[in-house]
Amino acid sequence: MISLAGMAVGVVAGLAAQQSPPIYNPGAPGAPARAISASEAQRMMRTRVTAEDVRFMQHMIVHHAQAVEMVELLKTRGADPAVRRLGERIALSQEAEMELMRDWLTSQNQPIEAHDLHGGHGGHAGHDAHAHHGAHAGHAMTDPMDMPLMPGMLSPRQMAALAAAEGAGFDRLFLEGMIQHHQGALDMVDELMAHPDSAEEPMLSGFAASVTADQSAEILRMQSLLSELQN
């Protein structure tokens, strides 16, 4: 039999639960915060960060940095106003995300730079990163000038061609290169998701989802602009 005292405790506990302030999980850049339950918050607190999570964020910082570098070239060499505006938006969002990723790595007591990225773009020091992301067979025979550091990143030769172009030719190369670049980011997200237990940390999970949503939309926009330039 349940005593009156026990019933009173249950009622008070229930009222206390009802009066608890809401818990919000902050969203990724551009995404709204989301109210979550206490049990969900506890589960999130227990979520562990994997080595693949850390590596993804470290690599994505470098990946984003090349996109920002491409937009810097666009500022002085591009011709089409719509392409310029799109590039500016891409640079702003990716710079904000780079700051978010650095903050996340710092909060996890992790280095900003991955151990396999110490040699800079295009050099053999990037071999490990390239191989990790599924480099094609015959990698050792590839000219370093044609070897991108990560999926979708422009190779040193492609970056040199972009820097040498101007006007409408530059706009076309920029759009083609940025579509390739964005697709590489989507591939990196897919690769992260394929690892068991990865991308479960709330902030990282939200960020990965925003990369997929934002860059998929931008790919469509760039494909449309590219089609307009070619007509």
mmCIF file of N, CA and C in Angstrom, residues 3 18 34 46-47 49 71 79 81 86-87 105 114 139 157-158 165 168-169 175 194-195 222 225 228:
data_model
loop_
_atom_site.group_PDB
_atom_site.id
_atom_site.type_symbol
_atom_site.label_atom_id
_atom_site.label_comp_id
_atom_site.label_asym_id
_atom_site.label_seq_id
_atom_site.Cartn_x
_atom_site.Cartn_y
_atom_site.Cartn_z
ATOM 1 N N SER A 3 1.628 4.892 1.085
ATOM 2 C CA SER A 3 1.233 5.768 2.180
ATOM 3 C C SER A 3 0.921 7.163 1.657
ATOM 4 N N GLN A 18 7.794 19.656 -13.213
ATOM 5 C CA GLN A 18 7.059 20.525 -14.127
ATOM 6 C C GLN A 18 7.598 21.943 -14.108
ATOM 7 N N ARG A 34 17.661 24.241 -29.539
ATOM 8 C CA ARG A 34 16.579 23.250 -29.483
ATOM 9 C C ARG A 34 16.350 22.847 -28.031
ATOM 10 N N ARG A 46 27.033 12.274 -21.328
ATOM 11 C CA ARG A 46 27.812 11.038 -21.264
ATOM 12 C C ARG A 46 28.471 10.709 -22.598
ATOM 13 N N THR A 47 28.094 11.443 -23.664
ATOM 14 C CA THR A 47 28.625 11.135 -24.983
ATOM 15 C C THR A 47 30.118 11.386 -25.030
ATOM 16 N N VAL A 49 33.815 11.743 -27.046
ATOM 17 C CA VAL A 49 34.360 12.250 -28.311
ATOM 18 C C VAL A 49 35.389 11.254 -28.811
ATOM 19 N N VAL A 71 38.140 32.466 -52.237
ATOM 20 C CA VAL A 71 37.320 33.678 -52.271
ATOM 21 C C VAL A 71 38.204 34.917 -52.281
ATOM 22 N N ALA A 79 34.614 38.399 -62.129
ATOM 23 C CA ALA A 79 33.921 39.427 -62.907
ATOM 24 C C ALA A 79 32.426 39.480 -62.619
ATOM 25 N N PRO A 81 29.051 39.693 -60.710
ATOM 26 C CA PRO A 81 28.615 40.143 -59.366
ATOM 27 C C PRO A 81 27.933 39.039 -58.555
ATOM 28 N N LEU A 86 28.058 35.352 -53.888
ATOM 29 C CA LEU A 86 28.036 33.984 -53.362
ATOM 30 C C LEU A 86 29.346 33.670 -52.652
ATOM 31 N N GLY A 87 30.459 34.064 -53.270
ATOM 32 C CA GLY A 87 31.758 33.816 -52.658
ATOM 33 C C GLY A 87 31.900 34.498 -51.313
ATOM 34 N N LEU A 105 37.630 22.316 -30.456
ATOM 35 C CA LEU A 105 38.849 21.536 -30.186
ATOM 36 C C LEU A 105 39.488 21.997 -28.874
ATOM 37 N N ALA A 114 46.095 18.822 -36.865
ATOM 38 C CA ALA A 114 46.262 17.370 -36.843
ATOM 39 C C ALA A 114 47.736 17.014 -37.019
ATOM 40 N N HIS A 139 48.819 6.399 -55.698
ATOM 41 C CA HIS A 139 49.074 7.695 -55.096
ATOM 42 C C HIS A 139 50.552 8.049 -55.102
ATOM 43 N N ARG A 157 48.173 22.473 -58.512
ATOM 44 C CA ARG A 157 48.078 22.893 -59.919
ATOM 45 C C ARG A 157 46.752 23.607 -60.192
ATOM 46 N N GLN A 158 45.675 23.091 -59.606
ATOM 47 C CA GLN A 158 44.381 23.745 -59.796
ATOM 48 C C GLN A 158 44.364 25.137 -59.159
ATOM 49 N N ALA A 165 43.971 32.894 -63.644
ATOM 50 C CA ALA A 165 42.801 33.244 -64.465
ATOM 51 C C ALA A 165 42.238 34.588 -64.034
ATOM 52 N N ALA A 168 35.732 36.226 -66.787
ATOM 53 C CA ALA A 168 34.755 35.140 -66.913
ATOM 54 C C ALA A 168 35.421 33.772 -66.761
ATOM 55 N N GLY A 169 36.657 33.675 -67.232
ATOM 56 C CA GLY A 169 37.380 32.417 -67.088
ATOM 57 C C GLY A 169 37.622 32.081 -65.626
ATOM 58 N N LEU A 175 33.750 28.499 -59.779
ATOM 59 C CA LEU A 175 32.535 27.724 -59.513
ATOM 60 C C LEU A 175 32.802 26.224 -59.611
ATOM 61 N N ALA A 194 30.406 7.204 -40.969
ATOM 62 C CA ALA A 194 30.596 5.760 -41.149
ATOM 63 C C ALA A 194 31.360 5.133 -39.991
ATOM 64 N N HIS A 195 32.019 5.970 -39.172
ATOM 65 C CA HIS A 195 32.749 5.440 -38.026
ATOM 66 C C HIS A 195 31.793 5.216 -36.849
ATOM 67 N N MET A 222 25.603 27.093 -57.079
ATOM 68 C CA MET A 222 26.778 27.247 -57.948
ATOM 69 C C MET A 222 26.571 26.552 -59.286
ATOM 70 N N LEU A 225 24.538 28.958 -61.318
ATOM 71 C CA LEU A 225 25.358 30.076 -61.803
ATOM 72 C C LEU A 225 26.286 29.622 -62.928
ATOM 73 N N GLU A 228 24.414 29.384 -66.081
ATOM 74 C CA GLU A 228 24.133 30.702 -66.651
ATOM 75 C C GLU A 228 25.368 31.269 -67.349
#
